[in-house]
Short mmCIF file of C-alpha atoms in Angstrom, two decimals:
data_model
loop_
_atom_site.label_atom_id
_atom_site.label_comp_id
_atom_site.label_asym_id
_atom_site.label_seq_id
_atom_site.Cartn_x
_atom_site.Cartn_y
_atom_site.Cartn_z
CA MET A 1 241.98 29.15 149.19
CA ASP A 2 245.19 31.21 148.71
CA ILE A 3 246.64 30.65 144.99
CA ASN A 4 250.22 30.60 146.45
CA TYR A 5 249.41 27.85 148.74
CA ILE A 6 247.88 25.88 146.10
CA ILE A 7 250.98 26.27 143.96
CA GLN A 8 253.50 25.14 146.75
CA SER A 9 251.34 22.28 147.77
CA THR A 10 251.31 21.09 144.17
CA GLU A 11 255.29 21.45 144.02
CA ASN A 12 255.70 19.26 147.17
CA LEU A 13 253.37 16.56 145.91
CA HIS A 14 255.52 16.71 142.51
CA LEU A 15 258.61 16.62 144.47
CA ASN A 16 257.58 13.86 146.63
CA SER A 17 256.28 11.74 143.58
CA SER A 18 259.69 12.17 141.98
CA GLU A 19 261.64 11.07 144.84
CA GLN A 20 259.46 7.65 145.23
CA ASN A 21 260.15 7.28 141.44
CA LYS A 22 263.66 7.63 141.83
CA ASN A 23 263.97 5.28 144.71
CA LEU A 24 261.91 2.84 142.77
CA CYS A 25 264.10 3.01 139.78
CA ILE A 26 267.31 0.78 139.87
CA SER A 27 270.09 1.31 137.73
CA ASP A 28 272.38 -1.55 136.08
CA ASP A 29 275.15 -0.63 138.48
CA ASP A 30 272.86 -1.01 141.52
CA VAL A 31 271.87 -4.30 140.32
CA LYS A 32 275.54 -5.51 139.80
CA ASN A 33 276.03 -4.26 143.30
CA THR A 34 273.55 -6.14 144.87
CA ALA A 35 274.92 -9.45 146.86
CA ASN A 36 272.49 -11.85 144.77
CA TYR A 37 273.51 -10.34 141.34
CA LEU A 38 274.14 -12.69 138.67
CA LEU A 39 275.51 -12.11 135.03
CA GLY A 40 272.62 -10.97 133.26
CA ASP A 41 270.15 -9.99 135.72
CA GLU A 42 269.56 -6.69 133.92
CA PHE A 43 269.11 -7.93 130.55
CA GLU A 44 265.44 -7.74 129.53
CA LYS A 45 264.26 -11.16 128.87
CA SER A 46 260.93 -12.14 126.76
CA TRP A 47 261.10 -15.90 127.13
CA ASP A 48 259.85 -18.90 129.26
CA THR A 49 262.85 -20.59 130.78
CA ASN A 50 261.15 -23.86 130.70
CA LYS A 51 260.76 -23.71 127.00
CA LEU A 52 264.05 -22.78 125.80
CA SER A 53 265.53 -24.05 122.55
CA LEU A 54 268.68 -25.72 123.69
CA PRO A 55 271.80 -27.41 122.15
CA PRO A 56 271.44 -31.14 122.55
CA LYS A 57 273.03 -32.87 125.22
CA ALA A 58 276.62 -34.06 124.22
CA SER A 59 277.33 -37.60 125.42
CA PRO A 60 280.34 -38.51 127.34
CA LEU A 61 283.30 -39.08 125.20
CA PHE A 62 285.29 -40.81 127.82
CA SER A 63 285.36 -43.08 130.44
CA TYR A 64 288.21 -43.68 133.06
CA LYS A 65 289.51 -46.43 135.69
CA VAL A 66 291.50 -45.86 138.75
CA CYS A 67 294.85 -47.41 138.41
CA SER A 68 295.47 -50.05 141.23
CA GLU A 69 299.15 -49.35 141.23
CA GLN A 70 300.22 -45.59 141.67
CA SER A 71 303.60 -44.94 139.76
CA LEU A 72 303.82 -42.36 137.20
CA PHE A 73 304.71 -43.47 133.48
CA VAL A 74 308.15 -44.10 132.34
CA GLY A 75 309.68 -41.23 130.32
CA ASP A 76 310.71 -37.57 130.15
CA HIS A 77 307.49 -36.18 129.05
CA ALA A 78 303.86 -37.14 127.89
CA PHE A 79 304.40 -35.90 124.45
CA GLY A 80 306.80 -38.35 123.20
CA PHE A 81 305.99 -37.86 119.42
CA PRO A 82 304.72 -34.00 119.28
CA PRO A 83 303.48 -32.35 116.13
CA LEU A 84 306.00 -31.60 113.16
CA SER A 85 309.10 -32.81 115.37
CA ARG A 86 312.55 -33.58 113.83
CA SER A 87 313.98 -34.83 117.01
CA ASP A 88 313.09 -36.74 119.91
CA VAL A 89 311.66 -34.44 123.03
CA MET A 90 314.73 -33.77 125.26
CA PRO A 91 315.41 -32.00 128.54
CA VAL A 92 317.49 -28.64 128.33
CA GLN A 93 318.90 -26.38 131.07
CA PHE A 94 317.67 -22.95 131.03
CA THR A 95 321.15 -21.03 131.56
CA HIS A 96 320.48 -17.47 130.43
CA LEU A 97 318.21 -14.80 130.02
CA THR A 98 318.54 -11.10 128.96
CA CYS A 99 316.07 -8.24 128.44
CA LEU A 100 316.82 -6.45 125.23
CA THR A 101 314.39 -3.79 125.71
CA LYS A 102 314.15 -0.69 127.94
CA GLY A 103 311.14 1.94 128.81
CA ASN A 104 307.67 1.38 127.97
CA SER A 105 307.95 -0.72 125.10
CA LYS A 106 307.09 -4.52 124.21
CA THR A 107 309.25 -6.91 126.54
CA VAL A 108 311.66 -8.99 124.55
CA TYR A 109 314.21 -11.33 125.72
CA GLN A 110 317.23 -13.50 124.40
CA ALA A 111 317.12 -16.82 126.14
CA THR A 112 319.84 -19.38 125.92
CA PHE A 113 319.29 -23.17 126.62
CA LYS A 114 322.08 -25.96 127.13
CA LEU A 115 321.64 -29.52 126.18
CA LYS A 116 322.78 -32.20 128.31
CA SER A 117 326.06 -33.51 127.79
CA GLY A 118 326.25 -35.92 124.59
CA LYS A 119 322.96 -34.40 123.24
CA THR A 120 323.29 -32.28 120.35
CA LEU A 121 320.68 -31.07 117.85
CA ASP A 122 321.81 -30.99 113.77
CA TYR A 123 320.06 -27.67 112.50
CA ARG A 124 320.27 -25.04 109.97
CA PRO A 125 320.10 -21.14 110.21
CA GLY A 126 316.30 -20.38 110.11
CA ASP A 127 315.21 -23.83 112.03
CA SER A 128 313.26 -23.29 115.32
CA ILE A 129 312.61 -25.25 118.25
CA SER A 130 309.46 -26.21 120.26
CA ILE A 131 309.05 -25.73 123.79
CA LEU A 132 306.55 -27.64 125.78
CA PRO A 133 305.23 -24.86 127.98
CA GLU A 134 303.24 -25.66 131.61
CA ASN A 135 300.04 -24.04 132.89
CA ASN A 136 300.78 -22.09 135.92
CA ALA A 137 300.58 -24.20 139.13
CA GLN A 138 298.45 -21.68 140.88
CA THR A 139 295.80 -21.65 138.12
CA VAL A 140 295.79 -25.34 137.99
CA ALA A 141 295.40 -25.53 141.80
CA TRP A 142 292.32 -23.30 141.87
CA LEU A 143 290.73 -25.13 138.97
CA LEU A 144 290.86 -28.57 140.59
CA GLN A 145 289.14 -26.98 143.62
CA ARG A 146 286.53 -26.36 141.21
CA LEU A 147 286.12 -29.93 139.81
CA THR A 148 284.27 -32.97 140.97
CA LEU A 149 286.68 -35.58 141.22
CA ASP A 150 284.09 -38.52 141.21
CA SER A 151 285.95 -41.49 142.34
CA LEU A 152 289.60 -40.08 142.27
CA HIS A 153 290.91 -39.91 145.60
CA ASP A 154 292.85 -36.80 144.78
CA ALA A 155 294.24 -34.88 141.84
CA ASP A 156 297.34 -36.88 141.89
CA THR A 157 295.53 -40.23 141.75
CA LEU A 158 296.82 -41.94 138.54
CA PHE A 159 293.78 -43.29 135.96
CA THR A 160 293.44 -44.54 132.62
CA HIS A 161 290.97 -43.58 130.17
CA GLU A 162 288.90 -45.24 127.25
CA VAL A 163 287.01 -43.20 124.09
CA ILE A 164 283.38 -44.43 124.20
CA ALA A 165 281.91 -41.88 121.38
CA THR A 166 283.76 -40.50 118.51
CA LYS A 167 280.82 -39.76 116.29
CA HIS A 168 281.35 -36.20 114.93
CA ARG A 169 283.93 -35.30 117.42
CA SER A 170 287.36 -34.66 117.49
CA LEU A 171 289.55 -36.16 119.97
CA PRO A 172 292.38 -34.05 121.78
CA GLU A 173 295.76 -35.39 121.15
CA TRP A 174 296.53 -35.99 124.93
CA SER A 175 293.61 -38.93 124.66
CA HIS A 176 295.71 -40.94 122.58
CA PHE A 177 298.30 -41.50 125.44
CA THR A 178 297.79 -45.29 126.84
CA PHE A 179 300.25 -44.90 129.76
CA PRO A 180 298.30 -43.57 133.51
CA LEU A 181 298.24 -40.22 134.07
CA SER A 182 296.97 -37.85 136.87
CA LEU A 183 294.35 -34.97 136.48
CA ARG A 184 297.11 -32.55 137.89
CA TYR A 185 299.55 -33.70 135.07
CA LEU A 186 296.86 -33.39 132.29
CA LEU A 187 295.93 -30.26 133.53
CA THR A 188 299.61 -28.60 133.88
CA TYR A 189 301.22 -30.14 130.85
CA CYS A 190 298.62 -31.36 128.15
CA CYS A 191 295.69 -28.96 128.37
CA GLU A 192 294.76 -25.45 127.45
CA LEU A 193 293.01 -23.71 130.05
CA TYR A 194 292.24 -20.48 129.11
CA ILE A 195 289.64 -21.54 126.28
CA PRO A 196 286.61 -19.45 124.88
CA VAL A 197 283.37 -20.62 125.89
CA THR A 198 280.62 -21.52 123.34
CA ARG A 199 276.98 -22.20 123.98
CA ARG A 200 277.32 -25.86 123.64
CA ILE A 201 280.01 -25.80 126.34
CA LEU A 202 277.64 -23.72 128.72
CA ARG A 203 274.60 -26.15 128.13
CA LEU A 204 277.29 -29.01 129.52
CA LEU A 205 278.23 -26.70 132.06
CA ALA A 206 274.60 -26.19 133.52
CA ASP A 207 274.14 -29.81 134.57
CA TYR A 208 276.75 -29.38 137.09
CA CYS A 209 275.35 -26.63 139.40
CA PHE A 210 275.03 -27.76 142.95
CA ASP A 211 274.15 -25.87 145.98
CA ASP A 212 277.18 -25.10 147.98
CA ASN A 213 276.02 -23.32 151.27
CA VAL A 214 278.45 -20.35 150.17
CA SER A 215 277.00 -18.67 147.19
CA SER A 216 274.49 -16.48 147.57
CA VAL A 217 272.97 -17.27 144.23
CA SER A 218 271.22 -20.66 144.34
CA ALA A 219 272.45 -23.18 142.19
CA GLU A 220 269.21 -23.55 140.32
CA ARG A 221 269.17 -19.96 139.50
CA GLN A 222 272.69 -20.28 138.23
CA ARG A 223 271.88 -23.52 136.31
CA ASN A 224 268.67 -21.55 134.81
CA ARG A 225 271.21 -18.63 133.69
CA LEU A 226 273.53 -20.81 131.83
CA LEU A 227 270.76 -22.39 130.08
CA GLU A 228 269.48 -19.10 129.10
CA PHE A 229 272.86 -18.02 127.75
CA SER A 230 273.34 -21.50 125.89
CA SER A 231 269.65 -20.99 124.26
CA ALA A 232 268.59 -19.64 120.82
CA GLU A 233 266.50 -17.14 122.46
CA GLY A 234 269.26 -15.91 124.67
CA LYS A 235 271.80 -15.49 122.00
CA LYS A 236 272.06 -11.62 122.14
CA MET A 237 272.39 -12.10 125.93
CA PHE A 238 275.26 -14.53 125.34
CA GLU A 239 276.76 -12.03 122.74
CA LYS A 240 276.74 -8.97 125.33
CA TYR A 241 277.67 -10.70 128.47
CA ILE A 242 280.08 -13.39 127.49
CA GLN A 243 281.30 -13.06 123.80
CA ILE A 244 281.98 -9.14 123.72
CA PRO A 245 283.83 -9.13 126.98
CA ASP A 246 285.40 -12.22 125.78
CA LEU A 247 285.03 -14.20 128.91
CA ASN A 248 287.04 -17.75 129.07
CA LEU A 249 286.07 -20.99 130.77
CA LEU A 250 287.83 -19.96 133.84
CA ASP A 251 285.76 -16.49 134.09
CA ILE A 252 282.52 -18.69 133.77
CA LEU A 253 283.43 -21.13 136.68
CA SER A 254 284.55 -17.84 138.63
CA ILE A 255 280.90 -16.05 137.96
CA PHE A 256 279.04 -19.21 138.36
CA SER A 257 280.33 -20.37 141.68
CA CYS A 258 277.71 -23.17 142.12
CA CYS A 259 279.08 -25.04 138.75
CA ARG A 260 281.51 -27.84 139.79
CA PRO A 261 281.65 -29.68 136.48
CA SER A 262 283.12 -33.46 136.61
CA PHE A 263 286.56 -33.60 135.71
CA ILE A 264 286.39 -36.20 132.85
CA ARG A 265 283.50 -34.03 131.16
CA LEU A 266 285.73 -31.32 131.54
CA LEU A 267 288.42 -32.74 129.57
CA GLU A 268 286.41 -33.43 126.78
CA ILE A 269 286.23 -29.72 126.16
CA LEU A 270 289.81 -28.83 126.86
CA PRO A 271 292.40 -28.63 123.56
CA THR A 272 295.77 -29.93 123.79
CA LEU A 273 298.10 -27.33 125.20
CA GLN A 274 300.05 -26.51 121.91
CA PRO A 275 304.05 -26.58 121.71
CA ARG A 276 305.40 -23.00 120.96
CA SER A 277 308.05 -22.48 118.35
CA TYR A 278 311.17 -19.82 118.49
CA THR A 279 313.55 -19.55 115.64
CA LEU A 280 317.34 -20.13 116.85
CA ILE A 281 319.73 -17.18 116.24
CA ASN A 282 323.04 -18.96 116.85
CA PRO A 283 324.44 -21.08 113.93
CA VAL A 284 325.34 -24.86 114.71
CA ASP A 285 328.97 -25.29 115.67
CA LYS A 286 330.30 -28.24 113.51
CA GLN A 287 333.38 -28.74 115.88
CA LEU A 288 331.33 -28.68 119.04
CA SER A 289 333.61 -29.63 122.17
CA CYS A 290 331.19 -28.78 124.88
CA GLU A 291 327.56 -28.90 125.77
CA GLN A 292 325.54 -27.43 122.71
CA GLU A 293 323.62 -24.04 123.24
CA LEU A 294 320.69 -23.07 121.89
CA SER A 295 319.77 -19.07 121.67
CA PHE A 296 316.46 -17.54 120.53
CA ILE A 297 314.45 -14.26 120.72
CA PHE A 298 311.02 -14.04 122.15
CA THR A 299 308.73 -10.85 123.13
CA ARG A 300 306.63 -11.39 126.16
CA VAL A 301 302.99 -11.62 125.24
CA ASP A 302 300.93 -9.23 127.46
CA PHE A 303 297.27 -8.88 127.82
CA LYS A 304 295.56 -5.37 128.96
CA TYR A 305 292.19 -5.63 130.69
CA PRO A 306 289.84 -2.55 130.94
CA GLU A 307 289.57 -1.20 134.62
CA SER A 308 285.98 -1.16 134.11
CA ASP A 309 283.37 -3.08 131.61
CA LYS A 310 280.24 -1.95 130.42
CA HIS A 311 278.97 -5.41 130.12
CA VAL A 312 280.45 -7.59 133.05
CA GLY A 313 282.24 -6.40 136.15
CA LEU A 314 285.82 -7.63 136.18
CA SER A 315 285.80 -8.31 139.87
CA ASP A 316 283.49 -11.64 139.17
CA ARG A 317 286.20 -12.96 136.61
CA TYR A 318 288.78 -15.38 137.35
CA PRO A 319 292.00 -13.12 138.36
CA SER A 320 293.43 -11.99 134.75
CA ARG A 321 296.42 -13.42 133.36
CA ARG A 322 298.80 -10.69 132.57
CA HIS A 323 301.16 -12.64 130.06
CA GLY A 324 301.26 -15.45 127.69
CA THR A 325 301.12 -19.08 128.69
CA CYS A 326 304.76 -19.68 127.61
CA THR A 327 306.49 -16.44 127.39
CA GLY A 328 304.98 -15.65 130.90
CA TRP A 329 306.04 -19.36 132.14
CA LEU A 330 309.89 -18.67 130.78
CA GLU A 331 310.05 -15.49 132.45
CA LYS A 332 308.44 -16.62 136.02
CA ILE A 333 310.73 -19.64 136.00
CA TRP A 334 313.74 -17.77 135.45
CA PHE A 335 313.03 -15.16 137.96
CA GLY A 336 311.20 -17.46 140.44
CA VAL A 337 307.88 -15.18 140.55
CA ASN A 338 305.17 -16.66 142.73
CA GLN A 339 306.19 -20.19 142.62
CA PRO A 340 304.36 -22.25 145.48
CA ASP A 341 306.21 -24.65 147.61
CA ASP A 342 304.60 -27.67 146.07
CA TYR A 343 305.34 -26.94 142.41
CA GLN A 344 306.95 -30.43 142.19
CA LYS A 345 304.46 -32.71 143.35
CA VAL A 346 305.45 -36.52 143.56
CA ASN A 347 303.41 -37.40 140.33
CA PHE A 348 305.12 -34.62 138.66
CA ASN A 349 308.22 -35.03 136.29
CA ASN A 350 311.20 -35.00 139.02
CA VAL A 351 313.13 -32.18 137.15
CA GLY A 352 314.81 -29.10 138.48
CA PRO A 353 313.34 -25.82 138.25
CA ARG A 354 315.19 -24.70 135.31
CA ILE A 355 314.50 -27.87 132.96
CA ILE A 356 312.52 -27.63 130.00
CA TYR A 357 311.70 -29.95 127.37
CA ILE A 358 311.83 -28.92 123.69
CA TYR A 359 312.43 -30.60 120.02
CA LEU A 360 313.65 -29.84 116.85
CA ARG A 361 310.52 -28.38 114.67
CA LYS A 362 310.36 -29.52 110.95
CA ASN A 363 311.04 -26.19 108.61
CA ILE A 364 308.09 -26.56 106.36
CA THR A 365 308.54 -23.59 104.31
CA GLN A 366 312.26 -24.23 103.99
CA PHE A 367 313.00 -20.87 105.08
CA TYR A 368 317.19 -21.04 104.73
CA LEU A 369 319.95 -19.13 102.95
CA PRO A 370 320.68 -19.71 99.69
CA ASP A 371 323.11 -22.42 99.14
CA ASN A 372 325.41 -20.26 97.02
CA ILE A 373 327.11 -18.04 99.65
CA SER A 374 327.98 -15.24 97.10
CA GLN A 375 324.76 -14.57 96.06
CA PRO A 376 323.16 -11.03 97.52
CA VAL A 377 320.67 -11.26 100.29
CA ILE A 378 318.08 -8.79 101.32
CA MET A 379 315.95 -9.25 104.42
CA ILE A 380 313.18 -7.34 105.76
CA ALA A 381 311.87 -7.48 109.19
CA ALA A 382 309.71 -5.87 111.71
CA GLY A 383 311.05 -5.99 115.49
CA SER A 384 311.99 -9.51 116.86
CA GLY A 385 310.92 -10.90 113.45
CA ILE A 386 314.57 -10.15 112.85
CA ALA A 387 315.40 -13.29 114.85
CA PRO A 388 316.06 -15.79 112.02
CA PHE A 389 318.01 -13.12 110.16
CA ILE A 390 320.65 -12.97 113.05
CA SER A 391 321.39 -16.48 112.55
CA PHE A 392 321.48 -15.85 108.65
CA ILE A 393 324.09 -13.04 109.20
CA ARG A 394 325.97 -14.90 111.83
CA GLN A 395 326.42 -17.99 109.55
CA ARG A 396 327.42 -15.73 106.55
CA LYS A 397 330.33 -14.41 108.83
CA ILE A 398 331.57 -17.80 109.33
CA ASP A 399 331.21 -18.49 105.63
CA ASN A 400 333.41 -15.35 104.92
CA LEU A 401 336.04 -16.84 107.19
CA LYS A 402 336.16 -20.12 105.23
CA VAL A 403 336.38 -18.38 102.04
CA ARG A 404 339.14 -15.62 101.72
CA TYR A 405 338.55 -12.57 99.57
CA LEU A 406 334.84 -13.46 98.77
CA PHE A 407 332.55 -10.48 99.27
CA ILE A 408 329.24 -10.97 100.82
CA LEU A 409 326.24 -8.41 99.97
CA ILE A 410 323.60 -8.57 102.81
CA ARG A 411 321.24 -5.63 103.42
CA ILE A 412 318.73 -5.81 106.19
CA PHE A 413 315.93 -3.57 106.80
CA VAL A 414 314.34 -3.73 110.07
CA LYS A 415 311.40 -1.60 111.42
CA ILE A 416 310.95 -1.02 115.50
CA ARG A 417 308.39 0.46 117.19
CA THR A 418 310.79 2.51 119.48
CA ASN A 419 314.64 3.09 119.85
CA SER A 420 314.47 0.98 122.71
CA LEU A 421 314.99 -2.14 120.69
CA THR A 422 318.51 -0.60 119.56
CA GLU A 423 320.05 -3.58 121.50
CA PHE A 424 318.81 -5.63 118.32
CA GLY A 425 321.75 -3.96 116.47
CA HIS A 426 324.38 -4.89 119.02
CA ARG A 427 322.95 -8.74 118.70
CA VAL A 428 323.90 -8.40 114.80
CA GLN A 429 327.20 -7.22 114.89
#
């Protein structure tokens, strides 16, 4: 037989074998692109799903009862006595918002609130107000669709709750409310939604996977995967696919579409939506003849997500939030961006679109100017951290007008990222 024919036949055989092996090899990206892909499919598993070491099941923390009379509580806001408060919670009108930065730098705003006629806050330069923020209405609406409402007629049905288990478990602040509330109200005003998930949370969610005839991945398979993530055996898989990519609760509910937890069990794991504090920059006017105004500076919190991720496809995640809960909310309600038509529901507070609830916060560190107005002051700040010093300088200007021929020495050192923050200089003058 011709030796060249033998060599050519061998090469063809080798080529065909390579092509077959290539077709048999499926990359991680190919796995992710299949319709029935589930987070963690490509992870090499060496355990028996039926013999996993799982966290203990948490007993229910709350029971609830639907109210016979559907009328919302009497009061301005659920948090009548918020943490570190020096005043009552009061409504203010959002009257002014000015952007202080330009270009590609961080977005910094000066905002102004106006108290209702007859209402005043007695504060000193260095004090701050706390704002009671709201969660995004569209995010709340999406989450409500992912929950099992049990015996609630809808998300606006009022109910009362009772604590039934407290051993070794802390209670969220909203759980101390004794008046009826709706689920929509709780998720909007009282609960943090973008929370990191733990293996104990995943263990709880695994018990609420139900077939929905929509997902291409069965509920049983999703339940088993959640159990694997929560197990001791799946610790490294949990770190790779959930902890390192920083998936939150909404991401998990988006990826595991068959998971529809009971609303009352979800409320157990949601911490309280905390007030956000901002230092006032205008000194108090003792001779106030009109509505009192409160001004402060805040930097919009921005979140940046990579376009691609080595651990999990971002397309499966809940639509990423771009801005912080409070700073993004303040910007949005001022400019009226993406506000749904039903933003004010029947069981929501009947307030205008620019009414915000605040209170005066205790100054724990006693960060004030010296009582002796002739004492020299050196101030050091970075970026928007100059906010309390603006009120200090303005107060000293007022003091200088009261005491003639008094020389007041103030030196301020400010570090800014770019020259786009030069507007701060005009605010100080």
